[in-house]
PDB file of C-alpha atoms in Angstrom:
ATOM      1  CA  ASP A 225       0.008  -0.033   0.030  1.00 60.00           C
ATOM      2  CA  LYS A 226       2.855   2.363   0.865  1.00 60.00           C
ATOM      3  CA  ILE A 227       4.521   1.792  -2.565  1.00 60.00           C
ATOM      4  CA  LEU A 228       1.255   2.423  -4.413  1.00 60.00           C
ATOM      5  CA  THR A 229       0.692   5.654  -2.488  1.00 71.00           C
ATOM      6  CA  ILE A 230       4.195   6.908  -3.278  1.00 71.00           C
ATOM      7  CA  GLN A 231       3.733   5.974  -7.030  1.00 69.00           C
ATOM      8  CA  ASN A 232       0.451   7.898  -7.135  1.00 71.00           C
ATOM      9  CA  GLN A 233       2.085  10.937  -5.671  1.00 71.00           C
ATOM     10  CA  LEU A 234       4.938  10.733  -8.074  1.00 70.00           C
ATOM     11  CA  THR A 235       2.561  10.737 -11.006  1.00 74.00           C
ATOM     12  CA  THR A 236       1.194  14.118  -9.810  1.00 69.00           C
ATOM     13  CA  LEU A 237       4.613  15.815  -9.728  1.00 67.00           C
ATOM     14  CA  PRO A 238       4.647  16.879 -13.381  1.00 68.00           C
ATOM     15  CA  GLN A 239       1.143  18.417 -13.065  1.00 70.00           C
ATOM     16  CA  LEU A 240       2.213  20.312  -9.999  1.00 61.00           C
ATOM     17  CA  HIS A 241       5.438  21.494 -11.661  1.00 58.00           C
ATOM     18  CA  ALA A 242       3.483  22.793 -14.704  1.00 64.00           C
ATOM     19  CA  GLN A 243       1.327  24.956 -12.319  1.00 66.00           C
ATOM     20  CA  LYS A 244       4.141  26.689 -10.416  1.00 73.00           C
ATOM     21  CA  PRO A 245       5.032  30.257 -11.547  1.00 79.00           C
ATOM     22  CA  VAL A 246       8.520  31.031 -12.923  1.00 85.00           C
ATOM     23  CA  ALA A 247       9.388  33.676 -10.287  1.00 88.00           C
ATOM     24  CA  SER A 248      12.903  34.102 -11.571  1.00 90.00           C
ATOM     25  CA  ARG A 249      11.596  35.941 -14.614  1.00 90.00           C
ATOM     26  CA  LEU A 250      10.720  38.969 -12.324  1.00 91.00           C
ATOM     27  CA  PHE A 251      14.444  40.047 -12.274  1.00 92.00           C
ATOM     28  CA  LYS A 252      14.603  40.106 -16.102  1.00 93.00           C
ATOM     29  CA  TYR A 253      11.347  42.107 -16.269  1.00 93.00           C
ATOM     30  CA  LEU A 254      12.550  44.648 -13.679  1.00 93.00           C
ATOM     31  CA  VAL A 255      15.734  45.237 -15.639  1.00 92.00           C
ATOM     32  CA  GLN A 256      13.600  45.951 -18.726  1.00 92.00           C
ATOM     33  CA  VAL A 257      11.103  48.405 -17.188  1.00 93.00           C
ATOM     34  CA  THR A 258      13.222  50.333 -14.555  1.00 93.00           C
ATOM     35  CA  PRO A 259      15.019  53.520 -15.537  1.00 92.00           C
ATOM     36  CA  ALA A 260      18.769  53.607 -14.540  1.00 91.00           C
ATOM     37  CA  THR A 261      18.125  56.364 -12.000  1.00 92.00           C
ATOM     38  CA  VAL A 262      15.487  54.419 -10.034  1.00 94.00           C
ATOM     39  CA  LYS A 263      16.659  52.162  -7.259  1.00 95.00           C
ATOM     40  CA  MET A 264      14.679  49.626  -5.295  1.00 95.00           C
ATOM     41  CA  SER A 265      15.102  48.888  -1.542  1.00 95.00           C
ATOM     42  CA  GLN A 266      12.109  46.589  -1.027  1.00 95.00           C
ATOM     43  CA  LEU A 267      10.041  44.358  -3.242  1.00 94.00           C
ATOM     44  CA  ASP A 268       7.085  42.253  -2.072  1.00 96.00           C
ATOM     45  CA  MET A 269       5.394  39.888  -4.445  1.00 94.00           C
ATOM     46  CA  ASP A 270       2.254  37.748  -3.844  1.00 94.00           C
ATOM     47  CA  PHE A 271       1.318  35.217  -6.412  1.00 92.00           C
ATOM     48  CA  SER A 272      -2.039  34.408  -4.780  1.00 92.00           C
ATOM     49  CA  THR A 273      -3.240  37.992  -5.084  1.00 95.00           C
ATOM     50  CA  LYS A 274      -1.132  38.835  -8.212  1.00 95.00           C
ATOM     51  CA  THR A 275       0.286  41.884  -6.421  1.00 95.00           C
ATOM     52  CA  LEU A 276       3.784  43.560  -6.489  1.00 96.00           C
ATOM     53  CA  ASN A 277       4.805  46.277  -4.049  1.00 97.00           C
ATOM     54  CA  ILE A 278       8.014  48.246  -4.862  1.00 96.00           C
ATOM     55  CA  THR A 279       9.718  50.659  -2.500  1.00 96.00           C
ATOM     56  CA  GLY A 280      12.847  52.683  -3.266  1.00 95.00           C
ATOM     57  CA  GLU A 281      14.404  55.997  -4.257  1.00 95.00           C
ATOM     58  CA  SER A 282      15.398  58.013  -7.260  1.00 95.00           C
ATOM     59  CA  ASP A 283      17.153  61.185  -8.207  1.00 93.00           C
ATOM     60  CA  SER A 284      13.805  62.976  -9.019  1.00 92.00           C
ATOM     61  CA  LEU A 285      10.126  62.656  -8.957  1.00 91.00           C
ATOM     62  CA  SER A 286      10.086  62.768 -12.808  1.00 91.00           C
ATOM     63  CA  SER A 287      12.223  59.551 -12.937  1.00 92.00           C
ATOM     64  CA  ILE A 288       9.664  57.894 -10.670  1.00 93.00           C
ATOM     65  CA  ASN A 289       6.842  59.151 -12.966  1.00 93.00           C
ATOM     66  CA  LYS A 290       8.696  57.785 -15.943  1.00 93.00           C
ATOM     67  CA  PHE A 291       8.897  54.387 -14.152  1.00 94.00           C
ATOM     68  CA  VAL A 292       5.154  54.375 -13.468  1.00 94.00           C
ATOM     69  CA  ASP A 293       4.357  55.263 -17.065  1.00 93.00           C
ATOM     70  CA  THR A 294       6.650  52.546 -18.341  1.00 94.00           C
ATOM     71  CA  LEU A 295       4.775  50.008 -16.153  1.00 94.00           C
ATOM     72  CA  LYS A 296       1.454  51.283 -17.349  1.00 94.00           C
ATOM     73  CA  PHE A 297       2.286  50.927 -21.058  1.00 93.00           C
ATOM     74  CA  THR A 298       4.291  47.705 -20.968  1.00 93.00           C
ATOM     75  CA  THR A 299       2.650  44.839 -22.811  1.00 92.00           C
ATOM     76  CA  TYR A 300       3.621  41.213 -23.314  1.00 92.00           C
ATOM     77  CA  SER A 301       3.371  38.593 -26.106  1.00 90.00           C
ATOM     78  CA  SER A 302       3.589  34.840 -25.616  1.00 82.00           C
ATOM     79  CA  SER A 303       4.557  32.078 -27.871  1.00 72.00           C
ATOM     80  CA  ASP A 304       0.948  31.537 -28.937  1.00 70.00           C
ATOM     81  CA  SER A 305       0.121  35.265 -29.680  1.00 65.00           C
ATOM     82  CA  ALA A 306      -1.457  35.721 -33.069  1.00 62.00           C
ATOM     83  CA  ASP A 307      -1.823  39.532 -33.262  1.00 62.00           C
ATOM     84  CA  PRO A 308       0.930  41.761 -31.780  1.00 57.00           C
ATOM     85  CA  THR A 309      -1.382  44.728 -31.940  1.00 60.00           C
ATOM     86  CA  LYS A 310      -3.600  43.161 -29.241  1.00 77.00           C
ATOM     87  CA  ASP A 311      -0.882  42.319 -26.783  1.00 83.00           C
ATOM     88  CA  PRO A 312      -2.258  42.574 -23.226  1.00 91.00           C
ATOM     89  CA  LYS A 313      -0.863  44.794 -20.537  1.00 93.00           C
ATOM     90  CA  ALA A 314       1.712  43.193 -18.273  1.00 93.00           C
ATOM     91  CA  PHE A 315       0.762  45.332 -15.248  1.00 95.00           C
ATOM     92  CA  SER A 316      -2.450  46.982 -14.096  1.00 94.00           C
ATOM     93  CA  ASN A 317      -3.875  49.031 -11.195  1.00 95.00           C
ATOM     94  CA  ILE A 318      -0.603  50.854 -10.796  1.00 95.00           C
ATOM     95  CA  VAL A 319      -0.757  53.202  -7.880  1.00 95.00           C
ATOM     96  CA  VAL A 320       1.914  55.414  -6.420  1.00 94.00           C
ATOM     97  CA  ALA A 321       0.951  54.731  -2.779  1.00 94.00           C
ATOM     98  CA  SER A 322       3.518  57.201  -1.372  1.00 94.00           C
ATOM     99  CA  PHE A 323       6.167  59.558  -2.534  1.00 92.00           C
ATOM    100  CA  GLY A 324       8.425  62.241  -1.078  1.00 92.00           C
ATOM    101  CA  LEU A 325      11.342  64.512  -1.754  1.00 91.00           C
ATOM    102  CA  GLU A 326      14.023  65.022   0.932  1.00 90.00           C
ATOM    103  CA  ASN A 327      17.664  65.965   0.749  1.00 90.00           C
ATOM    104  CA  GLY A 328      17.680  65.746  -3.056  1.00 87.00           C
ATOM    105  CA  LYS A 329      16.364  62.220  -3.222  1.00 93.00           C
ATOM    106  CA  ALA A 330      12.896  61.161  -4.148  1.00 94.00           C
ATOM    107  CA  SER A 331      11.343  58.227  -2.337  1.00 95.00           C
ATOM    108  CA  TYR A 332       8.383  56.094  -3.596  1.00 96.00           C
ATOM    109  CA  THR A 333       6.146  53.184  -2.924  1.00 96.00           C
ATOM    110  CA  ILE A 334       4.314  51.655  -5.970  1.00 97.00           C
ATOM    111  CA  ASN A 335       1.614  49.032  -5.711  1.00 97.00           C
ATOM    112  CA  LEU A 336       0.467  47.196  -8.780  1.00 96.00           C
ATOM    113  CA  ASN A 337      -1.078  43.986 -10.126  1.00 96.00           C
ATOM    114  CA  PHE A 338       0.586  41.840 -12.639  1.00 95.00           C
ATOM    115  CA  ASP A 339      -0.924  39.393 -15.260  1.00 93.00           C
ATOM    116  CA  ASP A 340      -0.034  35.968 -13.895  1.00 89.00           C
ATOM    117  CA  LYS A 341       0.535  34.681 -17.511  1.00 90.00           C
ATOM    118  CA  ILE A 342       3.941  36.486 -17.510  1.00 92.00           C
ATOM    119  CA  PHE A 343       5.152  33.941 -15.034  1.00 90.00           C
ATOM    120  CA  ASP A 344       3.489  30.884 -16.689  1.00 87.00           C
ATOM    121  CA  ILE A 345       6.051  28.174 -17.088  1.00 84.00           C
ATOM    122  CA  SER A 346       4.327  26.771 -20.270  1.00 81.00           C
ATOM    123  CA  GLN A 347       4.612  30.107 -22.000  1.00 84.00           C
ATOM    124  CA  ASP A 348       7.625  31.835 -23.570  1.00 88.00           C
ATOM    125  CA  ILE A 349       6.947  35.479 -22.683  1.00 88.00           C
ATOM    126  CA  LYS A 350       8.435  38.588 -24.174  1.00 91.00           C
ATOM    127  CA  LEU A 351       7.768  42.054 -22.666  1.00 90.00           C
ATOM    128  CA  THR A 352       7.331  45.021 -24.882  1.00 89.00           C
ATOM    129  CA  VAL A 353       8.471  48.189 -23.212  1.00 90.00           C
ATOM    130  CA  PRO A 354       7.540  51.558 -24.776  1.00 85.00           C
ATOM    131  CA  LYS A 355      10.389  53.631 -26.317  1.00 78.00           C
ATOM    132  CA  ILE A 356       8.344  56.823 -26.260  1.00 63.00           C
ATOM    133  CA  ILE A 357       7.608  59.602 -23.807  1.00 58.00           C
ATOM    134  CA  THR A 358       4.394  58.592 -22.178  1.00 54.00           C
ATOM    135  CA  THR A 359       3.880  61.402 -19.583  1.00 55.00           C
ATOM    136  CA  VAL A 360       0.690  63.229 -20.037  1.00 56.00           C
ATOM    137  CA  SER A 361       2.543  66.599 -20.030  1.00 55.00           C
ATOM    138  CA  GLU A 362       4.312  65.468 -23.177  1.00 58.00           C
ATOM    139  CA  THR A 363       1.627  63.486 -24.900  1.00 56.00           C
ATOM    140  CA  GLU A 364      -1.098  66.079 -24.344  1.00 58.00           C
ATOM    141  CA  LYS A 365       1.118  69.115 -24.705  1.00 59.00           C
ATOM    142  CA  PRO A 366      -0.975  71.973 -26.068  1.00 58.00           C
ATOM    143  CA  ALA A 367      -0.069  73.979 -29.081  1.00 59.00           C
ATOM    144  CA  ALA A 368       1.397  77.427 -28.741  1.00 59.00           C
ATOM    145  CA  ILE A 369      -1.366  79.952 -27.923  1.00 60.00           C
ATOM    146  CA  PHE A 370       0.387  82.896 -29.337  1.00 60.00           C
ATOM    147  CA  GLN A 371       1.466  82.884 -32.955  1.00 61.00           C
ATOM    148  CA  PRO A 372       3.342  85.592 -34.885  1.00 67.00           C
ATOM    149  CA  LYS A 373       1.123  87.902 -36.854  1.00 68.00           C
ATOM    150  CA  THR A 374       1.025  87.133 -40.539  1.00 68.00           C
ATOM    151  CA  GLN A 375       1.617  90.021 -42.847  1.00 68.00           C
ATOM    152  CA  GLU A 376      -1.108  90.925 -45.074  1.00 64.00           C
ATOM    153  CA  LYS A 377      -0.592  90.816 -48.828  1.00 64.00           C
ATOM    154  CA  ASN A 378      -1.675  93.669 -50.957  1.00 60.00           C
TER     155      ASN A 378
END
């Protein structure tokens, strides 16, 4: 009976292995989305709630804003993606929980959710990080209000 019980448990191992997340991908993803001036001091990840909490500091608040915008616009594609224009967002519900500026350093705490498919062992995942300026102040920059007067033609 003991041998049969052990054999049955061994047959479930491949299925259990296929269900576990590949947490080591997180480090590769963070390198891709984090600006060089942004440093992390604490990282809390919970696979059951699909949440990630990042705490750290940077040289400026604008660098933190760039980091947040990059997270917001990062998408991913998998080995079975058919249409790259419909790639889903890798991260959602991105909230700057706290920030501050002291002695020339900006501190931050960011809370976000991640799509659990980016850690799926059965998928080959590739993040697509935007290479554009995504801050609202740049994307929705108003045109100049005052224009030089045009000369009338006679």
